[in-house]
mmCIF file of C-alpha atoms and ligand atoms in Angstrom:
data_model
loop_
_atom_site.group_PDB
_atom_site.id
_atom_site.type_symbol
_atom_site.label_atom_id
_atom_site.label_comp_id
_atom_site.label_asym_id
_atom_site.label_seq_id
_atom_site.Cartn_x
_atom_site.Cartn_y
_atom_site.Cartn_z
ATOM 1 C CA MET A 1 -6.801 0.396 19.335
ATOM 2 C CA PHE A 2 -3.281 -0.907 19.710
ATOM 3 C CA GLY A 3 -2.829 -1.495 23.431
ATOM 4 C CA GLU A 4 -3.842 1.839 24.958
ATOM 5 C CA HIS A 5 -3.199 3.714 21.702
ATOM 6 C CA LYS A 6 -6.224 4.884 19.666
ATOM 7 C CA ASP A 7 -3.939 6.652 17.164
ATOM 8 C CA LEU A 8 -0.375 6.481 15.893
ATOM 9 C CA LEU A 9 0.813 10.023 16.496
ATOM 10 C CA GLY A 10 4.528 9.586 16.989
ATOM 11 C CA ILE A 11 7.360 7.319 18.137
ATOM 12 C CA LYS A 12 7.509 9.317 21.323
ATOM 13 C CA GLN A 13 4.224 7.680 22.566
ATOM 14 C CA LEU A 14 5.384 4.112 21.767
ATOM 15 C CA SER A 15 7.288 1.827 24.085
ATOM 16 C CA ALA A 16 10.099 -0.482 22.927
ATOM 17 C CA ALA A 17 7.586 -3.371 23.351
ATOM 18 C CA ASP A 18 5.075 -1.581 21.075
ATOM 19 C CA ILE A 19 7.767 -1.056 18.447
ATOM 20 C CA GLY A 20 8.807 -4.749 18.742
ATOM 21 C CA SER A 21 5.190 -5.868 18.221
ATOM 22 C CA ILE A 22 4.842 -3.698 15.081
ATOM 23 C CA LEU A 23 8.098 -5.074 13.608
ATOM 24 C CA GLU A 24 7.042 -8.620 14.354
ATOM 25 C CA CYS A 25 3.687 -8.154 12.654
ATOM 26 C CA ALA A 26 5.437 -6.466 9.718
ATOM 27 C CA GLY A 27 7.392 -9.723 9.247
ATOM 28 C CA THR A 28 4.119 -11.620 8.848
ATOM 29 C CA MET A 29 2.827 -8.963 6.437
ATOM 30 C CA LYS A 30 5.985 -9.132 4.372
ATOM 31 C CA SER A 31 5.464 -12.894 3.922
ATOM 32 C CA ILE A 32 1.934 -12.249 2.691
ATOM 33 C CA MET A 33 3.324 -9.693 0.217
ATOM 34 C CA THR A 34 6.152 -11.998 -0.892
ATOM 35 C CA LYS A 35 3.700 -14.765 -1.634
ATOM 36 C CA ARG A 36 1.580 -12.177 -3.519
ATOM 37 C CA GLU A 37 -1.435 -13.227 -1.389
ATOM 38 C CA LYS A 38 -4.346 -10.923 -0.697
ATOM 39 C CA SER A 39 -5.890 -10.779 2.742
ATOM 40 C CA THR A 40 -9.487 -9.892 3.499
ATOM 41 C CA ALA A 41 -8.698 -9.262 7.170
ATOM 42 C CA LEU A 42 -9.819 -5.625 7.065
ATOM 43 C CA GLN A 43 -12.487 -5.888 4.364
ATOM 44 C CA ASP A 44 -15.042 -4.149 6.577
ATOM 45 C CA TYR A 45 -12.718 -1.160 7.119
ATOM 46 C CA SER A 46 -12.053 2.017 5.156
ATOM 47 C CA LEU A 47 -9.046 4.275 5.147
ATOM 48 C CA ALA A 48 -8.701 7.786 3.768
ATOM 49 C CA THR A 49 -5.415 9.475 2.928
ATOM 50 C CA LEU A 50 -5.422 13.243 3.677
ATOM 51 C CA PHE A 51 -2.148 14.792 2.532
ATOM 52 C CA TYR A 52 -1.634 18.537 2.721
ATOM 53 C CA GLU A 53 1.986 18.095 1.594
ATOM 54 C CA ASN A 54 3.338 16.212 -1.423
ATOM 55 C CA SER A 55 4.149 12.517 -1.100
ATOM 56 C CA THR A 56 4.874 9.513 -3.317
ATOM 57 C CA ARG A 57 6.031 6.741 -1.006
ATOM 58 C CA THR A 58 3.964 7.301 2.168
ATOM 59 C CA ARG A 59 0.595 7.989 0.528
ATOM 60 C CA LEU A 60 0.820 5.230 -2.069
ATOM 61 C CA SER A 61 2.178 2.580 0.363
ATOM 62 C CA PHE A 62 -0.625 3.269 2.747
ATOM 63 C CA GLU A 63 -3.121 2.889 -0.087
ATOM 64 C CA MET A 64 -1.399 -0.314 -1.242
ATOM 65 C CA ALA A 65 -1.299 -1.615 2.365
ATOM 66 C CA GLY A 66 -5.017 -0.993 2.740
ATOM 67 C CA MET A 67 -5.802 -2.724 -0.566
ATOM 68 C CA ASN A 68 -3.601 -5.693 0.420
ATOM 69 C CA LEU A 69 -5.799 -6.115 3.500
ATOM 70 C CA GLY A 70 -9.060 -5.804 1.583
ATOM 71 C CA MET A 71 -9.918 -2.263 2.818
ATOM 72 C CA ASN A 72 -11.861 0.392 0.985
ATOM 73 C CA VAL A 73 -9.361 3.126 0.145
ATOM 74 C CA LEU A 74 -10.225 6.786 -0.383
ATOM 75 C CA ASN A 75 -7.675 9.349 -1.550
ATOM 76 C CA MET A 76 -8.555 12.923 -0.703
ATOM 77 C CA ALA A 77 -6.857 15.134 -3.246
ATOM 78 C CA VAL A 78 -6.354 18.273 -1.106
ATOM 79 C CA ALA A 79 -5.384 20.473 -4.068
ATOM 80 C CA THR A 80 -8.773 19.982 -5.781
ATOM 81 C CA SER A 81 -10.879 19.670 -2.616
ATOM 82 C CA SER A 82 -13.041 22.065 -0.613
ATOM 83 C CA VAL A 83 -9.989 22.869 1.499
ATOM 84 C CA ASN A 84 -9.497 25.488 -1.243
ATOM 85 C CA LYS A 85 -12.890 26.936 -0.358
ATOM 86 C CA GLY A 86 -11.751 27.393 3.207
ATOM 87 C CA GLU A 87 -12.850 24.109 4.850
ATOM 88 C CA SER A 88 -10.895 23.558 8.047
ATOM 89 C CA LEU A 89 -8.697 20.604 8.871
ATOM 90 C CA ILE A 90 -11.125 19.341 11.486
ATOM 91 C CA ASP A 91 -14.209 19.702 9.291
ATOM 92 C CA THR A 92 -12.409 17.917 6.453
ATOM 93 C CA ALA A 93 -11.466 15.009 8.752
ATOM 94 C CA ARG A 94 -14.982 14.839 10.127
ATOM 95 C CA THR A 95 -16.304 14.770 6.551
ATOM 96 C CA LEU A 96 -14.081 11.719 5.786
ATOM 97 C CA GLN A 97 -15.204 10.066 9.010
ATOM 98 C CA ALA A 98 -18.884 10.695 8.136
ATOM 99 C CA MET A 99 -18.302 8.823 4.844
ATOM 100 C CA GLY A 100 -17.114 5.829 6.816
ATOM 101 C CA ALA A 101 -13.334 6.258 7.099
ATOM 102 C CA ASP A 102 -12.107 4.228 10.077
ATOM 103 C CA PHE A 103 -8.514 5.384 9.502
ATOM 104 C CA ILE A 104 -7.407 8.848 8.470
ATOM 105 C CA ILE A 105 -3.795 8.973 7.355
ATOM 106 C CA VAL A 106 -2.725 12.582 7.632
ATOM 107 C CA ARG A 107 0.310 14.543 6.465
ATOM 108 C CA HIS A 108 0.338 18.238 7.313
ATOM 109 C CA GLN A 109 2.868 21.046 7.225
ATOM 110 C CA SER A 110 2.073 21.989 10.830
ATOM 111 C CA SER A 111 3.692 20.070 13.658
ATOM 112 C CA GLY A 112 0.965 18.680 15.939
ATOM 113 C CA ALA A 113 -1.850 18.634 13.336
ATOM 114 C CA PRO A 114 -2.466 14.841 13.801
ATOM 115 C CA HIS A 115 -2.458 15.286 17.588
ATOM 116 C CA PHE A 116 -5.106 18.000 17.249
ATOM 117 C CA LEU A 117 -7.263 15.778 14.988
ATOM 118 C CA SER A 118 -6.893 12.906 17.376
ATOM 119 C CA LYS A 119 -8.821 14.842 20.027
ATOM 120 C CA HIS A 120 -11.667 15.682 17.672
ATOM 121 C CA VAL A 121 -12.451 12.576 15.601
ATOM 122 C CA ASP A 122 -13.145 9.017 16.595
ATOM 123 C CA ALA A 123 -11.397 7.546 13.531
ATOM 124 C CA CYS A 124 -7.866 6.228 14.037
ATOM 125 C CA ILE A 125 -5.456 9.027 13.084
ATOM 126 C CA ILE A 126 -2.102 7.981 11.684
ATOM 127 C CA ASN A 127 0.616 10.588 11.452
ATOM 128 C CA ALA A 128 2.150 10.448 7.965
ATOM 129 C CA GLY A 129 4.519 13.371 8.698
ATOM 130 C CA ASP A 130 3.737 16.587 10.626
ATOM 131 C CA GLY A 131 5.948 19.535 9.809
ATOM 132 C CA MET A 132 9.436 19.146 11.238
ATOM 133 C CA HIS A 133 8.119 17.024 14.129
ATOM 134 C CA GLU A 134 7.627 13.269 13.495
ATOM 135 C CA HIS A 135 7.251 10.685 10.702
ATOM 136 C CA PRO A 136 6.655 7.579 12.792
ATOM 137 C CA THR A 137 5.805 5.094 10.014
ATOM 138 C CA GLN A 138 9.004 5.968 8.107
ATOM 139 C CA SER A 139 10.992 5.290 11.221
ATOM 140 C CA LEU A 140 9.274 1.973 11.811
ATOM 141 C CA LEU A 141 9.967 0.847 8.240
ATOM 142 C CA ASP A 142 13.613 1.940 8.655
ATOM 143 C CA LEU A 143 13.908 -0.147 11.821
ATOM 144 C CA PHE A 144 12.246 -3.100 10.137
ATOM 145 C CA THR A 145 14.720 -2.891 7.217
ATOM 146 C CA ILE A 146 17.676 -2.752 9.609
ATOM 147 C CA GLN A 147 16.360 -5.729 11.605
ATOM 148 C CA GLN A 148 15.765 -7.786 8.486
ATOM 149 C CA HIS A 149 19.409 -7.324 7.432
ATOM 150 C CA LYS A 150 21.242 -7.235 10.743
ATOM 151 C CA GLY A 151 18.972 -9.561 12.740
ATOM 152 C CA LYS A 152 18.854 -6.985 15.595
ATOM 153 C CA ILE A 153 18.796 -3.270 16.348
ATOM 154 C CA GLU A 154 20.225 -3.264 19.868
ATOM 155 C CA GLY A 155 23.936 -2.475 19.958
ATOM 156 C CA LEU A 156 24.192 -1.246 16.335
ATOM 157 C CA LYS A 157 25.692 2.099 15.432
ATOM 158 C CA VAL A 158 23.484 4.145 13.101
ATOM 159 C CA ALA A 159 24.900 7.293 11.504
ATOM 160 C CA ILE A 160 22.375 9.853 10.279
ATOM 161 C CA VAL A 161 23.847 12.394 7.900
ATOM 162 C CA GLY A 162 22.089 15.413 6.395
ATOM 163 C CA ASP A 163 19.574 18.069 7.310
ATOM 164 C CA ILE A 164 18.790 16.983 10.892
ATOM 165 C CA THR A 165 17.138 20.230 11.966
ATOM 166 C CA HIS A 166 14.327 20.129 9.402
ATOM 167 C CA SER A 167 13.862 16.369 9.371
ATOM 168 C CA ARG A 168 10.907 14.651 11.010
ATOM 169 C CA VAL A 169 12.463 11.347 9.906
ATOM 170 C CA ALA A 170 15.596 12.140 11.944
ATOM 171 C CA ARG A 171 13.561 13.008 15.031
ATOM 172 C CA SER A 172 11.435 9.844 14.835
ATOM 173 C CA ASN A 173 14.504 7.690 14.124
ATOM 174 C CA ILE A 174 16.616 9.124 16.962
ATOM 175 C CA TRP A 175 13.798 8.306 19.397
ATOM 176 C CA ALA A 176 13.040 4.870 17.922
ATOM 177 C CA LEU A 177 16.612 3.707 17.596
ATOM 178 C CA SER A 178 17.486 4.919 21.101
ATOM 179 C CA LYS A 179 14.447 3.145 22.573
ATOM 180 C CA MET A 180 15.581 -0.059 20.819
ATOM 181 C CA GLY A 181 19.116 0.168 22.183
ATOM 182 C CA ALA A 182 21.017 1.398 19.129
ATOM 183 C CA GLN A 183 23.743 4.033 19.269
ATOM 184 C CA VAL A 184 22.984 7.043 17.088
ATOM 185 C CA ALA A 185 25.480 9.513 15.629
ATOM 186 C CA VAL A 186 24.477 12.511 13.548
ATOM 187 C CA GLY A 187 26.718 14.341 11.036
ATOM 188 C CA ALA A 188 25.916 17.731 9.561
ATOM 189 C CA PRO A 189 27.000 21.348 9.476
ATOM 190 C CA GLN A 190 26.319 22.990 12.873
ATOM 191 C CA THR A 191 23.499 25.032 11.273
ATOM 192 C CA LEU A 192 21.623 21.840 10.397
ATOM 193 C CA ILE A 193 21.756 20.301 13.871
ATOM 194 C CA PRO A 194 19.096 21.303 16.383
ATOM 195 C CA THR A 195 20.557 22.726 19.606
ATOM 196 C CA GLU A 196 18.505 20.344 21.798
ATOM 197 C CA LEU A 197 20.455 17.361 20.400
ATOM 198 C CA GLN A 198 23.602 18.581 22.113
ATOM 199 C CA GLN A 199 22.030 17.735 25.493
ATOM 200 C CA THR A 200 21.063 14.139 24.554
ATOM 201 C CA GLY A 201 23.347 11.108 24.709
ATOM 202 C CA ILE A 202 23.685 10.801 20.951
ATOM 203 C CA GLY A 203 26.928 11.531 19.097
ATOM 204 C CA VAL A 204 26.886 14.900 17.347
ATOM 205 C CA PHE A 205 29.572 15.563 14.715
ATOM 206 C CA ASN A 206 30.277 18.372 12.263
ATOM 207 C CA SER A 207 32.074 16.041 9.910
ATOM 208 C CA VAL A 208 30.780 13.038 7.968
ATOM 209 C CA HIS A 209 33.767 10.806 8.544
ATOM 210 C CA GLU A 210 33.524 11.135 12.332
ATOM 211 C CA ALA A 211 29.789 10.314 12.305
ATOM 212 C CA LEU A 212 30.294 7.376 9.928
ATOM 213 C CA LEU A 213 33.192 5.780 11.807
ATOM 214 C CA ASP A 214 32.456 2.049 12.300
ATOM 215 C CA ALA A 215 28.756 2.569 11.611
ATOM 216 C CA ASP A 216 26.548 -0.434 10.866
ATOM 217 C CA VAL A 217 24.041 1.743 9.062
ATOM 218 C CA VAL A 218 24.470 5.014 7.173
ATOM 219 C CA MET A 219 21.257 6.946 6.715
ATOM 220 C CA GLY A 220 21.269 9.938 4.345
ATOM 221 C CA LEU A 221 18.663 12.698 4.730
ATOM 222 C CA ARG A 222 17.400 15.062 2.126
ATOM 223 C CA ILE A 223 18.390 18.744 2.235
ATOM 224 C CA GLN A 224 14.948 20.268 2.744
ATOM 225 C CA LYS A 225 15.192 23.462 0.804
ATOM 226 C CA GLU A 226 11.462 24.086 1.155
ATOM 227 C CA ARG A 227 11.708 24.312 4.988
ATOM 228 C CA GLN A 228 15.016 26.175 5.251
ATOM 229 C CA GLN A 229 15.714 29.817 5.703
ATOM 230 C CA SER A 230 18.630 30.977 3.523
ATOM 231 C CA GLY A 231 22.214 31.111 4.786
ATOM 232 C CA LEU A 232 22.353 27.768 6.614
ATOM 233 C CA PHE A 233 25.195 26.726 4.319
ATOM 234 C CA PRO A 234 26.862 28.562 1.408
ATOM 235 C CA SER A 235 25.551 26.420 -1.512
ATOM 236 C CA ILE A 236 24.334 22.965 -2.447
ATOM 237 C CA GLY A 237 27.627 22.394 -4.266
ATOM 238 C CA GLU A 238 29.609 23.178 -1.125
ATOM 239 C CA TYR A 239 27.271 21.043 1.013
ATOM 240 C CA SER A 240 27.770 17.992 -1.204
ATOM 241 C CA ARG A 241 31.541 18.565 -1.330
ATOM 242 C CA PHE A 242 31.915 18.592 2.438
ATOM 243 C CA PHE A 243 28.945 16.557 3.685
ATOM 244 C CA GLY A 244 27.772 14.370 0.793
ATOM 245 C CA VAL A 245 28.376 10.628 1.263
ATOM 246 C CA ASP A 246 30.393 9.232 -1.654
ATOM 247 C CA ALA A 247 32.246 5.921 -1.943
ATOM 248 C CA ASN A 248 35.347 7.287 -0.199
ATOM 249 C CA ARG A 249 33.490 8.619 2.839
ATOM 250 C CA LEU A 250 31.414 5.402 3.033
ATOM 251 C CA ARG A 251 34.658 3.511 3.693
ATOM 252 C CA PHE A 252 34.715 5.041 7.199
ATOM 253 C CA ALA A 253 31.650 2.864 8.044
ATOM 254 C CA LYS A 254 31.893 -0.898 8.445
ATOM 255 C CA PRO A 255 32.432 -2.737 5.157
ATOM 256 C CA ASP A 256 28.938 -4.337 5.454
ATOM 257 C CA ALA A 257 27.183 -1.115 6.506
ATOM 258 C CA LEU A 258 23.725 -0.631 5.072
ATOM 259 C CA VAL A 259 23.024 2.572 3.103
ATOM 260 C CA MET A 260 19.569 3.961 3.654
ATOM 261 C CA HIS A 261 17.571 7.043 2.691
ATOM 262 C CA PRO A 262 13.898 7.753 3.296
ATOM 263 C CA GLY A 263 13.523 9.404 -0.128
ATOM 264 C CA PRO A 264 13.040 11.418 -2.141
ATOM 265 C CA VAL A 265 16.780 11.638 -2.750
ATOM 266 C CA ASN A 266 18.592 14.634 -4.219
ATOM 267 C CA ARG A 267 21.063 12.546 -6.265
ATOM 268 C CA GLY A 268 24.584 13.886 -6.002
ATOM 269 C CA VAL A 269 23.763 16.099 -3.020
ATOM 270 C CA GLU A 270 23.350 14.017 0.136
ATOM 271 C CA LEU A 271 24.459 10.675 -1.488
ATOM 272 C CA THR A 272 26.241 10.131 -4.824
ATOM 273 C CA SER A 273 24.542 7.895 -7.448
ATOM 274 C CA GLU A 274 27.379 5.374 -6.936
ATOM 275 C CA VAL A 275 26.346 5.005 -3.279
ATOM 276 C CA ILE A 276 22.558 5.113 -3.955
ATOM 277 C CA ASP A 277 22.797 2.366 -6.567
ATOM 278 C CA GLY A 278 25.677 0.470 -4.928
ATOM 279 C CA SER A 279 25.674 -3.008 -3.359
ATOM 280 C CA GLN A 280 25.276 -1.682 0.206
ATOM 281 C CA SER A 281 22.107 0.270 -0.634
ATOM 282 C CA VAL A 282 18.752 -0.935 0.651
ATOM 283 C CA ILE A 283 16.841 2.183 -0.417
ATOM 284 C CA GLU A 284 14.439 0.325 -2.759
ATOM 285 C CA GLU A 285 13.884 -2.339 -0.138
ATOM 286 C CA GLN A 286 12.848 0.419 2.327
ATOM 287 C CA ILE A 287 10.022 1.297 -0.072
ATOM 288 C CA THR A 288 8.800 -2.355 -0.270
ATOM 289 C CA ASN A 289 9.072 -2.665 3.516
ATOM 290 C CA GLY A 290 7.038 0.497 3.842
ATOM 291 C CA VAL A 291 4.003 -1.394 2.533
ATOM 292 C CA ALA A 292 4.553 -4.317 4.977
ATOM 293 C CA VAL A 293 5.006 -2.016 7.980
ATOM 294 C CA ARG A 294 1.925 0.005 7.079
ATOM 295 C CA MET A 295 -0.117 -3.183 6.666
ATOM 296 C CA ALA A 296 1.030 -4.167 10.188
ATOM 297 C CA ILE A 297 0.026 -0.789 11.579
ATOM 298 C CA LEU A 298 -3.444 -0.978 10.022
ATOM 299 C CA GLN A 299 -3.848 -4.535 11.272
ATOM 300 C CA LEU A 300 -2.682 -3.768 14.839
ATOM 301 C CA PHE A 301 -4.570 -0.473 15.274
ATOM 302 C CA SER A 302 -7.809 -2.063 13.966
ATOM 303 C CA LYS A 303 -7.551 -4.825 16.555
ATOM 304 C CA GLU A 304 -10.146 -3.990 19.153
ATOM 305 C CA ARG A 305 -12.383 -2.477 16.467
ATOM 306 C CA THR A 306 -12.722 -5.984 14.973
ATOM 307 C CA GLU A 307 -13.312 -7.668 18.372
HETATM 308 N N1 LIG B 1 9.867 9.156 2.815
HETATM 309 C C1 LIG B 1 8.797 9.881 2.544
HETATM 310 O O1 LIG B 1 8.059 10.349 3.395
HETATM 311 O O2 LIG B 1 8.567 9.982 1.190
HETATM 312 P P1 LIG B 1 7.307 10.680 0.528
HETATM 313 O O3 LIG B 1 7.448 12.170 0.839
HETATM 314 O O4 LIG B 1 7.426 10.416 -0.961
HETATM 315 O O5 LIG B 1 6.049 10.157 1.125
#
């Protein structure tokens, strides 16, 4: 339990104080990582990763986070599991729980899958990305990275550029950044911006330079071809020509603006290689911070289980 939360299902359920506590604990975890220390704080606990969609960063960083805290770590390879014999999501999760998993880290193509599991298993369910809905741990590591560089989140302008409609990272970040007092602007073709955003207080722009103007942080998002219907924009080439962030467009942001991307990146589509590998980029640091933030989440959500 973390306060009243049994599970981490989304940013929507967290208060600004909850987010602040996770970021503070991530700072402690990052020092443990930097010193290359190993903790045995959660040695009596087990986590299982249950990913129905592909992942590199999220799955491996949860496994690394668990090992850094002394946990037993199980990886359930969905592609070669009894899911292919028809075993349901709930029976699979209950199987992992029956083997002793205290945490089940779940990524699923259906929005709401972790919320459903949360009602049917006692283990702590952590949402590692559900459809086009939320990716809360990515958002928390993004906030942690911003805070480490800028010393604050409140009052910053964060521009999010790319496929907003299909992005669970965008949704979680818009909620998290707004809760923490940042100003958010999104930039994308109209067809890649969900209509509900027009009714919120965030800035919505159909050009990159307007979204980036005086931004403290520029966050690129992947064009999610696997979730898109055809016809949302004419071609990838045309998208990158009009909406890709290159060195010239980056100049609309503040000179010390951070460049971020949750990964995986389509190089040359949403960001050019010059921007990805440039001095303002903190993309690799986001990956390292992902381990620290996930250690913090495991530590905090195990709290009353250890008491
Ligand atoms: N950012 C992110 O979720 O990356 P993976 O798909 O590699 O986990």
